Coordinates of C-alpha atoms and ligand atoms in Angstrom, one line a residue:
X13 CA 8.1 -62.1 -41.8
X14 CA 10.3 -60.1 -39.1
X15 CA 9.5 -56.6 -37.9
X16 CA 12.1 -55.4 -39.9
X17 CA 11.4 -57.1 -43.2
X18 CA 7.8 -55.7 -43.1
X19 CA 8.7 -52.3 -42.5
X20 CA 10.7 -52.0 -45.3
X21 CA 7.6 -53.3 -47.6
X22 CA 5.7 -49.6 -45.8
X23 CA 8.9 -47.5 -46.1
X24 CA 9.0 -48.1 -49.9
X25 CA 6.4 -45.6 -50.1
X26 CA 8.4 -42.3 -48.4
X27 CA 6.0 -39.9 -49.2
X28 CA 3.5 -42.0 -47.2
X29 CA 6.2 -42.9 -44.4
X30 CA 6.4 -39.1 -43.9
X31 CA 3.0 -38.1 -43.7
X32 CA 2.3 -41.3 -41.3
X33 CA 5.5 -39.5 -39.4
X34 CA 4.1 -36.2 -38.7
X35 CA 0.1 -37.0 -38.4
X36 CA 1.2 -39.3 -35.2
X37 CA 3.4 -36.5 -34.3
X38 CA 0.7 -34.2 -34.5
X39 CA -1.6 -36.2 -32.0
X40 CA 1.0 -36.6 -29.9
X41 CA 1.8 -33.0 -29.2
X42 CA -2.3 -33.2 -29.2
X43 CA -1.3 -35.1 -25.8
X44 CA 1.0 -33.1 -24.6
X45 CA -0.9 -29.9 -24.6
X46 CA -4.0 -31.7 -23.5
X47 CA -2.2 -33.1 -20.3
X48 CA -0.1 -29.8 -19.3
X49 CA -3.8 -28.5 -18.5
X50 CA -4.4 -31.0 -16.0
X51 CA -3.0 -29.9 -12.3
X52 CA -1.8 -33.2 -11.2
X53 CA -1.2 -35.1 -14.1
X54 CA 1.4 -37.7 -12.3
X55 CA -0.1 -37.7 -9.6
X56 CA -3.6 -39.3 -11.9
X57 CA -1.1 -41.2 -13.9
X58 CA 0.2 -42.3 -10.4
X59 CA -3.7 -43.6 -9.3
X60 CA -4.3 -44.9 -12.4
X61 CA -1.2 -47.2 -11.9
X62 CA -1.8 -48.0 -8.3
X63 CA -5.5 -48.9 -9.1
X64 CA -4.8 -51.6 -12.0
X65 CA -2.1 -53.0 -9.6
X66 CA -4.5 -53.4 -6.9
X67 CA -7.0 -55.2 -9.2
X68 CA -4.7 -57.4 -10.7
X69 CA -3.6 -58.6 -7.8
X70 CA -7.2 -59.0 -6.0
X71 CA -8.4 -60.2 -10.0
X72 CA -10.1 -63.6 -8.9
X73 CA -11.8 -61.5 -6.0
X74 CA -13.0 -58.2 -8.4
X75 CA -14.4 -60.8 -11.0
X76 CA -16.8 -62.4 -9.1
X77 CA -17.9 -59.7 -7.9
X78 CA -18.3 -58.1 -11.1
X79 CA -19.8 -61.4 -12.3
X80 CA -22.5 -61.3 -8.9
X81 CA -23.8 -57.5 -9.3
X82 CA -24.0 -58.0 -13.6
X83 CA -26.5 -60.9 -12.9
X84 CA -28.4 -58.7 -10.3
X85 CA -28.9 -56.7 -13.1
X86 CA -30.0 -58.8 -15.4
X87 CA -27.1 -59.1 -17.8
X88 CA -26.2 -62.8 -18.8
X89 CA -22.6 -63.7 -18.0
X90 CA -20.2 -65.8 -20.2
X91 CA -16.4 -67.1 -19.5
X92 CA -14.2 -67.9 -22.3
X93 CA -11.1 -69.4 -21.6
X94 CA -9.2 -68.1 -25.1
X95 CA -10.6 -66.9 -28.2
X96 CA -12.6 -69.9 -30.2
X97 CA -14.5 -70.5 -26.7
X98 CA -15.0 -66.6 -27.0
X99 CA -16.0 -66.9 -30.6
X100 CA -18.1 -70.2 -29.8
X101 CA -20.0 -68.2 -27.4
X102 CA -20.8 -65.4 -29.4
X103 CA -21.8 -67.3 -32.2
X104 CA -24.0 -69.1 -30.1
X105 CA -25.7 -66.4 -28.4
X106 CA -26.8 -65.2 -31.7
X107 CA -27.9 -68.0 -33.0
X108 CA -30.0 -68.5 -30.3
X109 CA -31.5 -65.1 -31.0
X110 CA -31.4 -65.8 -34.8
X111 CA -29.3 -63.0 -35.5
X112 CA -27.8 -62.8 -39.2
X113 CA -26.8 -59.4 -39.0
X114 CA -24.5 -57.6 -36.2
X115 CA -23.1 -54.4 -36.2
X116 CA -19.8 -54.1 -34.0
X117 CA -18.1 -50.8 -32.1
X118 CA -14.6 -51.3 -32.0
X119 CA -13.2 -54.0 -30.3
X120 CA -9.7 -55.3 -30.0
X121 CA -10.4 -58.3 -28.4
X122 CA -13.0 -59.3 -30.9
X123 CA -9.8 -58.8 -33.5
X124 CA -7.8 -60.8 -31.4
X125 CA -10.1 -63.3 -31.5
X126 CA -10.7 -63.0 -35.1
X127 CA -14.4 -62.9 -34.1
X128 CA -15.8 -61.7 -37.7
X129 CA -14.1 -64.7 -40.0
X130 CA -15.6 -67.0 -37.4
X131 CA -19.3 -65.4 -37.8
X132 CA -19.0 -65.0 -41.6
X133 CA -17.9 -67.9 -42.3
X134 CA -21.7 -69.1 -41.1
X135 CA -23.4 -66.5 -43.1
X136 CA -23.3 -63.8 -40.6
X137 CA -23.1 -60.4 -42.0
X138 CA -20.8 -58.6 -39.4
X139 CA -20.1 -54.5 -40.3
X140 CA -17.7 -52.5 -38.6
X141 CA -19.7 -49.3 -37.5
X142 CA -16.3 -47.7 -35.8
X143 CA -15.9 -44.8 -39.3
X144 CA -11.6 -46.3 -39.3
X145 CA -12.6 -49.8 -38.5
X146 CA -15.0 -49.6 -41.7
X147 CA -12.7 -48.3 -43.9
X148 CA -10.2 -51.2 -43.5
X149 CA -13.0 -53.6 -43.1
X150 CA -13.4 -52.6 -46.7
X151 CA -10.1 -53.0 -47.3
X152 CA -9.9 -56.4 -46.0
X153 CA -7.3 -55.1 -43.6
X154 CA -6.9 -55.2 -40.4
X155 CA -6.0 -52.2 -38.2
X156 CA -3.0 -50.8 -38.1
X157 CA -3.7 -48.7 -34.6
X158 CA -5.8 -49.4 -31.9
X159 CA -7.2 -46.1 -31.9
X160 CA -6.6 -44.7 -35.7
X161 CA -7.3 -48.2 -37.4
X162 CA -7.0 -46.6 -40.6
X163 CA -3.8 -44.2 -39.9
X164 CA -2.3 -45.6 -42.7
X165 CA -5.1 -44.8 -45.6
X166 CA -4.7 -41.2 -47.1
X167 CA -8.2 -39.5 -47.4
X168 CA -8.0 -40.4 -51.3
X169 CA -7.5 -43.8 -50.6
X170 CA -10.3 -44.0 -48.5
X171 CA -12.8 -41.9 -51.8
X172 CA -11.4 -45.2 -54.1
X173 CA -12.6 -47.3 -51.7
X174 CA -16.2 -45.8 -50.8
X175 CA -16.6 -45.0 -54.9
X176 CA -15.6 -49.3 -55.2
X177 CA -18.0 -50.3 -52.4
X178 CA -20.2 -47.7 -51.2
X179 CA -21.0 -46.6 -55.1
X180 CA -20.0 -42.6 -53.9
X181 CA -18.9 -40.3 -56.4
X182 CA -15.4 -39.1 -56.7
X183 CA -14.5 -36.1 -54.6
X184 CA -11.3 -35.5 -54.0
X185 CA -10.4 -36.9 -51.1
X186 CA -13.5 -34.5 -49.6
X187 CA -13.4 -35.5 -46.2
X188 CA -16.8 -34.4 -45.1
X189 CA -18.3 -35.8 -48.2
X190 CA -17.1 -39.1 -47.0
X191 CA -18.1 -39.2 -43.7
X192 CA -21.5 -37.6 -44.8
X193 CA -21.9 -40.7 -47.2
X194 CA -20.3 -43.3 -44.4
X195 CA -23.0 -42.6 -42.0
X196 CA -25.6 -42.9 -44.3
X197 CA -24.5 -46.3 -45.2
X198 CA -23.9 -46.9 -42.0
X199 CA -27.3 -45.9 -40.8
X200 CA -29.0 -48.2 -42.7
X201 CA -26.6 -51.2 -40.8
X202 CA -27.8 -49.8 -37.7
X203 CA -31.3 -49.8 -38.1
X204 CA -31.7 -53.4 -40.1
X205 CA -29.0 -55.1 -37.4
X206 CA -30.5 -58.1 -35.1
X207 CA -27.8 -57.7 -32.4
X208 CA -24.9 -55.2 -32.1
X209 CA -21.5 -56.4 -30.4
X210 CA -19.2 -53.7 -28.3
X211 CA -15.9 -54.0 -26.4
X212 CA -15.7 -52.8 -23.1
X213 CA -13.0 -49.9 -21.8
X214 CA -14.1 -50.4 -18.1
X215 CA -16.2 -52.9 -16.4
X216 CA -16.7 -51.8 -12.5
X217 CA -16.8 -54.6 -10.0
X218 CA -18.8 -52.9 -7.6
X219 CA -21.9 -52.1 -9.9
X220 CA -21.6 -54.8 -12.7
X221 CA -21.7 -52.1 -14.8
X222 CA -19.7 -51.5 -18.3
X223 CA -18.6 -48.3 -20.0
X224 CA -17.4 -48.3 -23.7
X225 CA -15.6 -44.8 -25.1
X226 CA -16.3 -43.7 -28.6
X227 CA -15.9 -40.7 -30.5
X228 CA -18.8 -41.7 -32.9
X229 CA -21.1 -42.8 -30.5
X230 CA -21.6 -45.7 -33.0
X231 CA -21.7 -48.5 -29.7
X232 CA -25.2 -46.8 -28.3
X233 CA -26.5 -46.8 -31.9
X234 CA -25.9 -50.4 -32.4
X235 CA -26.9 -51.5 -28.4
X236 CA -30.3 -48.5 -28.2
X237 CA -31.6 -50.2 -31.7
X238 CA -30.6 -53.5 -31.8
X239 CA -32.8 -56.3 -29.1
X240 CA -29.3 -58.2 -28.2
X241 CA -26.3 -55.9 -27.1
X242 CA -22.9 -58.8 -26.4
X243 CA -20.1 -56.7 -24.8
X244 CA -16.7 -58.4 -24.7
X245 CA -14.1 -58.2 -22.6
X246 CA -11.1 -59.3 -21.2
X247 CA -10.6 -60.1 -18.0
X248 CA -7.7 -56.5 -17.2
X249 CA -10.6 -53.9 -18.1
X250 CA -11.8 -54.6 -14.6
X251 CA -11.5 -51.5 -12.5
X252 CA -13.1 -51.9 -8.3
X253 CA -15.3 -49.3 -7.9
X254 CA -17.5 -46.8 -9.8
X255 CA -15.2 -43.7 -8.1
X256 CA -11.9 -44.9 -10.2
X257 CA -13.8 -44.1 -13.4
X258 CA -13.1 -40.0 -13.4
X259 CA -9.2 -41.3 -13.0
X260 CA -9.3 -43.8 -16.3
X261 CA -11.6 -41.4 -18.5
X262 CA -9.4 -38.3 -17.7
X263 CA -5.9 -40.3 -18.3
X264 CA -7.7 -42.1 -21.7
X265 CA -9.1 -39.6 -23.3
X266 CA -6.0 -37.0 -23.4
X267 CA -3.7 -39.6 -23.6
X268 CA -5.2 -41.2 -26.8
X269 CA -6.1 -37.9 -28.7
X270 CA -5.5 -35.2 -26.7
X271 CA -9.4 -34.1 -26.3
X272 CA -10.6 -33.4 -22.5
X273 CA -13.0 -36.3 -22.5
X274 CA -14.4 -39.0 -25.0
X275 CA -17.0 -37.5 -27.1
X276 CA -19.4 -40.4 -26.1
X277 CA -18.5 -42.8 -22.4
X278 CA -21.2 -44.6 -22.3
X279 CA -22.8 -46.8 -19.4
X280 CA -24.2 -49.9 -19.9
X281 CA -25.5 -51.2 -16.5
X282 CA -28.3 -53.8 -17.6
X283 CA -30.5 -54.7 -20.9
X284 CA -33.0 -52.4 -22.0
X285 CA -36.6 -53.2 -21.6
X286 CA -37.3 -56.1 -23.7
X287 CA -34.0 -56.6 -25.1
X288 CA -31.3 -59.0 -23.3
X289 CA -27.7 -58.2 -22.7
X290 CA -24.9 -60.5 -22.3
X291 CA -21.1 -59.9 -21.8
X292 CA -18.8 -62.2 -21.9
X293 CA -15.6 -62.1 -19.9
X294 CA -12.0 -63.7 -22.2
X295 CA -9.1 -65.0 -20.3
X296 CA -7.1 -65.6 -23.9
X297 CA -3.8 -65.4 -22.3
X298 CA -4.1 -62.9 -19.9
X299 CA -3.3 -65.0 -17.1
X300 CA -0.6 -66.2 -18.1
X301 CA 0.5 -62.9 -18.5
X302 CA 0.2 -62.2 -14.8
X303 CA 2.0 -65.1 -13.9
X304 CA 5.1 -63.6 -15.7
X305 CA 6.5 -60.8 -12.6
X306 CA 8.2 -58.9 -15.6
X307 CA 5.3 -58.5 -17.9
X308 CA 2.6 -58.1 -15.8
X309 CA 2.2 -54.7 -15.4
X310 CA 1.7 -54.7 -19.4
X311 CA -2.2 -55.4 -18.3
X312 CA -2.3 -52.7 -16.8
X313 CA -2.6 -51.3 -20.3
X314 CA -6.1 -49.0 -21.0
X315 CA -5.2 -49.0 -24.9
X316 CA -4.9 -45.0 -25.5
X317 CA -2.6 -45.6 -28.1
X318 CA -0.3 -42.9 -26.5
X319 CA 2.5 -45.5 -27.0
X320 CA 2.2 -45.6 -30.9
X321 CA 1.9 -42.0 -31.5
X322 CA 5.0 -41.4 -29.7
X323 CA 7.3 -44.4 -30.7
X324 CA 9.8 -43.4 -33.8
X325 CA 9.7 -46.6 -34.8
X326 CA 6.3 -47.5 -35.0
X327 CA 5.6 -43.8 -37.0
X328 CA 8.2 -44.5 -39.2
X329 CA 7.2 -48.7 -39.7
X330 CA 3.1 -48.2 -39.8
X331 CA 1.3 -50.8 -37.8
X332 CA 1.0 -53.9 -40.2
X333 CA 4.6 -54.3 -39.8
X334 CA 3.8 -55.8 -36.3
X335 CA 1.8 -58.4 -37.9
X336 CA -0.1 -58.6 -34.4
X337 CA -3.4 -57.3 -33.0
X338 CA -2.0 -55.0 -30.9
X339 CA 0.8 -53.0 -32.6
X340 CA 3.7 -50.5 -31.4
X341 CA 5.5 -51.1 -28.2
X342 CA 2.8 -52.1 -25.8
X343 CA 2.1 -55.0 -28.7
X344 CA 5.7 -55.9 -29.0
X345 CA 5.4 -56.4 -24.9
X346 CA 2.0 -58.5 -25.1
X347 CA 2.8 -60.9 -28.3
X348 CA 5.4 -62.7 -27.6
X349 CA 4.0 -63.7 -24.4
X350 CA 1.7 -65.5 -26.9
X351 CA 4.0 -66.3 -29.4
X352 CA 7.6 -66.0 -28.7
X353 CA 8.6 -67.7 -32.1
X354 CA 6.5 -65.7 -34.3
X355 CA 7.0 -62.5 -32.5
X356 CA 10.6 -62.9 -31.8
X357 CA 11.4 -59.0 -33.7
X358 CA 9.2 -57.1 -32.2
X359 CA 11.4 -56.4 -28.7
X360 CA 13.5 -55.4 -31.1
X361 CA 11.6 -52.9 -33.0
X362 CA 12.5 -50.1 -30.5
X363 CA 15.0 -47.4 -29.8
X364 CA 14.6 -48.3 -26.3
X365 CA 14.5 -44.0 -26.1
X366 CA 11.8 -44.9 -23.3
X367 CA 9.3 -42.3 -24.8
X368 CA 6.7 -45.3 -24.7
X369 CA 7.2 -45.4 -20.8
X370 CA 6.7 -41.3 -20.4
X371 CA 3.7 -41.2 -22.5
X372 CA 2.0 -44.2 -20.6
X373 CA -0.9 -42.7 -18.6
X374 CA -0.9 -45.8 -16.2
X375 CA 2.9 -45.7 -16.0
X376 CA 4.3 -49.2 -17.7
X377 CA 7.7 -49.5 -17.6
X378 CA 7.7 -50.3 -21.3
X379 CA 10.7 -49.8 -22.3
X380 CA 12.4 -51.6 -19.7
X381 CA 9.9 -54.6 -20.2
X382 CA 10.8 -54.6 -24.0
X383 CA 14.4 -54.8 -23.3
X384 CA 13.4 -58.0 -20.5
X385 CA 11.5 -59.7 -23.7
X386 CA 15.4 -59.1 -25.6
X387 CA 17.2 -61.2 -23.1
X388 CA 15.0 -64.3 -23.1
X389 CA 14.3 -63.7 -27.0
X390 CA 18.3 -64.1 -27.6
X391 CA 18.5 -67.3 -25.0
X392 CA 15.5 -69.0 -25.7
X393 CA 15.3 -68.8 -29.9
X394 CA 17.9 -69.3 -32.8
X395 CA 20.0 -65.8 -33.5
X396 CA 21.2 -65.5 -36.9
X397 CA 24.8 -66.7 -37.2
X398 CA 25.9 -63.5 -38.2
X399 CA 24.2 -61.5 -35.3
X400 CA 25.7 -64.5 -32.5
X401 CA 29.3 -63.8 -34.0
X402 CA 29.4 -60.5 -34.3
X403 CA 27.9 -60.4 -30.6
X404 CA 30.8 -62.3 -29.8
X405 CA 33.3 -60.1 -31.1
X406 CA 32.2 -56.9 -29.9
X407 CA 31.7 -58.9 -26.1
X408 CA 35.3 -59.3 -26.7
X409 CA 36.5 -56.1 -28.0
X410 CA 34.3 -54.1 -24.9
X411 CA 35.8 -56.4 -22.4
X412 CA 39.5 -55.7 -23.2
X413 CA 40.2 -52.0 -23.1
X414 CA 43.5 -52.1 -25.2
X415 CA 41.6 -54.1 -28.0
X416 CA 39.2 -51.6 -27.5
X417 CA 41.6 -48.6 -28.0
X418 CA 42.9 -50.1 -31.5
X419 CA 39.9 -51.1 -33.3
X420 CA 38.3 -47.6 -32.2
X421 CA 41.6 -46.2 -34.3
X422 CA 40.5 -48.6 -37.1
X423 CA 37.3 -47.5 -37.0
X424 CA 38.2 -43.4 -36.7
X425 CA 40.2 -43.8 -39.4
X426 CA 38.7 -45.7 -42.0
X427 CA 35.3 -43.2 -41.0
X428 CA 37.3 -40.3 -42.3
X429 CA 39.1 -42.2 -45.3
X430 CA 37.2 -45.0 -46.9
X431 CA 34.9 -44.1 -49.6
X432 CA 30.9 -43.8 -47.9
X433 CA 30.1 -47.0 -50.9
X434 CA 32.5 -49.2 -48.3
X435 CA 31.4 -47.9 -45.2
X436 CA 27.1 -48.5 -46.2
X437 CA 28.2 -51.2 -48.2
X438 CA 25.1 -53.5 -48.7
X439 CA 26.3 -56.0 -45.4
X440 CA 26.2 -52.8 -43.1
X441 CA 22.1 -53.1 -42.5
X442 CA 22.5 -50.1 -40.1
X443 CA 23.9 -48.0 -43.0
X444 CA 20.5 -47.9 -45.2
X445 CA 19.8 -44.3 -45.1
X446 CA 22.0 -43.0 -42.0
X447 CA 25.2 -41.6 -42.2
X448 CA 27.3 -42.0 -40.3
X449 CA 29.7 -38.7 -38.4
X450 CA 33.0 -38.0 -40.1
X451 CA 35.5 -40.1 -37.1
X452 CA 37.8 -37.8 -34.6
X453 CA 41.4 -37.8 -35.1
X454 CA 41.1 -38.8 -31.1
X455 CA 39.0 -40.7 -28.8
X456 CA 37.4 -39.3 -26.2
X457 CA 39.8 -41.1 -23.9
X458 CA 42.7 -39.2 -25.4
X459 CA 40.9 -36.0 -26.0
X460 CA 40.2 -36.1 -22.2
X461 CA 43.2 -37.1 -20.7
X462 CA 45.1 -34.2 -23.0
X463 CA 42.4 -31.7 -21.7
X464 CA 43.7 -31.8 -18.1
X465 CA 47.0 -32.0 -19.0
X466 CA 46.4 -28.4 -20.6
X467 CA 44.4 -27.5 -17.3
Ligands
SF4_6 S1 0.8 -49.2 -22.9 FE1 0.2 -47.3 -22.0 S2 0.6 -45.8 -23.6 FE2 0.5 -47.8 -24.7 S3 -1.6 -48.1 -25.2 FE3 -1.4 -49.0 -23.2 S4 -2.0 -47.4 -21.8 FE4 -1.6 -46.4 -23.7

């Protein structure tokens, strides 16, 4: 289903479209304020862009290094090439430490992998301990922002669910009730799980180390209790040296929420005493990604979500209308690098307003990568016959200014004659719920040129 189709399944629901509206609006003036505080804010976002740059282009070097000083450590290295050998791997690490039940902090890449069909389909019990990442876990959804994963549930939606399957009793939507009753379901996971799985936000070359952000502190409960702690990765978290980390965590945390820090960065530099740690490091497309000059500052990407929050299309569509891991603009730039067919509407799902770009604490030139993804979209896949013709026409009509001059009379005219049920008649797509302006008696061309006649 196109971008476009899918959003108008979410935008049936207008009282919900609205609320989605103004909640991502709210964390992105969160944002704002949060970054006005900071003396220097380009200048950070500046580092934090020159710093992925570097290690994308000294990647092969910064890996094995990584790789070297995380064995000194004694954490056990894995590569996977794309997601099954990723999901082969982690499967296989816990069977070897008979493991039937894992508790997980969020991880994108373990979505994008589709790591927790792959484990429960061999009797795995695998629980989402992130409080958003449980809730549509639950819902047997998948998330619908990389940082908010359930943005789209309304805090009632959320009591049906925990009265369905955590057995709570109704409250209204009570917020701290559900939270209260969420961790104690959640404790229980915790304490009874063989082997807890985390992503990774940063992994640092120099010390082999990892750190993973939460808010809940849910990836130390899951690697302090359980004896196997995995951390996946892919291969971009990479950052050189331990000294770049105050640039990421200030730029992440007030880009993604607007809070001064993440309420828990944890470090993860080797395995507790008498428990084993292993992280394994996923290529899944990545590379390929490099190789593409355009795209590949898109990996410089620290996944704030700053993109989302900001982009009226992706407040006004919800994230499920991506149908891709990653959603909003950033995703749009990532999936079809790994799809191109399937994700053919997504470079279209933008104004092109070039918020995403502003936002972007490492500075990725979003929007102008979204419009690159356009051009290649409309010469490498089928356009619809009506989109190619039209195309064609209005090529035409722009190229030739006294065509140009007469249809823009046409179109003043019949703007400010013809009834508004031809104008947004059902073919005009564009028309569903905008008006269009009443049309000038003039063009600007005429309006102009009789202005400094007057002068
Ligand atoms: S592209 Fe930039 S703004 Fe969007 S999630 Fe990534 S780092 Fe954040």
């Amino acid at each position: 289903m196109s971008h476009s189709k899918a959003a108008s399944i979410f935008n049936k629901d207008e009282k919900k479209v609205n609320w989605h509206d103004k909640a991502l609006w709210f964390v992105r003036h969160k944002r704002d304020k949060s970054t006005h505080t900071v003396a220097g804010w380009e200048e950070l976002r500046n580092l934090g862009h020159g710093i992925k740059a570097h290690t994308l282009s000294n990647l092969d070097t910064y890996l094995i290094q990584f790789e070297e000083n995380a064995l000194k450590n004694g954490i056990q290295v894995h590569w996977a090439a794309d997601g099954d050998e990723h999901n082969r791997i982690v499967h296989s690490i816990l069977k070897e430490h008979h493991a039937k039940k894992v508790v997980k902090s969020k991880s994108m890449l373990t979505e994008e992998c589709h790591l927790n069909p792959f484990l429960e389909a061999d009797g795995i019990e695998v629980i989402d301990t992130d409080l958003g990442e449980r809730i549509v876990q639950l819902a047997k959804e998948p998330p619908s922002h990389i940082v908010l994963p359930a943005i789209h549930k309304t805090k009632e939606e959320v009591d049906e669910l925990f009265q369905e399957h955590l057995g709570t009793k109704p409250c209204d939507g009570d917020p701290q009730y559900l939270t209260g009753e969420a961790r104690k379901h959640l404790r229980e996971k915790f304490i009874q799980a063989d082997a807890a799985i985390t992503g990774v936000n940063f992994a640092i070359a120099d010390t082999g180390g990892i750190v993973v952000c939460t808010n809940e502190g849910n990836a130390d409960m899951g690697a302090h209790i359980a004896p196997v702690h995995i951390a996946c990765m892919g291969v971009e978290k990479l950052i050189p040296k331990q000294e770049h980390l105050g640039v990421f965590l200030r730029l992440l945390a007030r880009s993604a929420t607007g809070q001064h820090i993440t309420t828990y960065s944890s470090h993860f530099k080797k395995p507790r005493e008498g428990a084993k740690m292993h992280i394994v490091i996923v290529d899944n497309g990545r590379t390929e990604q490099l190789s593409r000059p355009d795209f590949r500052a898109s990996l410089h990407c620290i996944r704030c979500g700053a993109c989302m929050n900001t982009c009226p299309i992706y407040r006004r569509s919800g994230g499920h209308s991506y149908d891709a891991t990653i959603p909003g603009p950033i995703g749009s730039i990532l999936s079809p690098g790994k799809d191109l067919k399937k994700h053919s509407s997504l470079p279209f799902a933008s104004t092109l307003c070039g918020s995403c770009s502003d936002v972007c604490p490492v500075k990725i030139d979003i929007h102008a990568q979204l419009y690159k993804w356009r051009q290649i979209i409309t010469k490498e896949t089928p356009q619809p016959f009506v989109k190619k013709t039209s195309m064609k026409m209005m090529g035409n009509i722009f190229s030739k200014p006294m065509q140009f001059n007469k249809v823009g009379g046409i179109a003043r005219w019949s703007l400010r004659n013809l009834p508004k049920g031809v104008i947004n008649s059902k073919p005009n797509v564009w028309g569903k719920g905008r008006d269009l302006p009443i049309g000038p008696k003039e063009s600007f061309d005429t309006w102009y040129k009789n202005r400094k006649k007057d002068e």
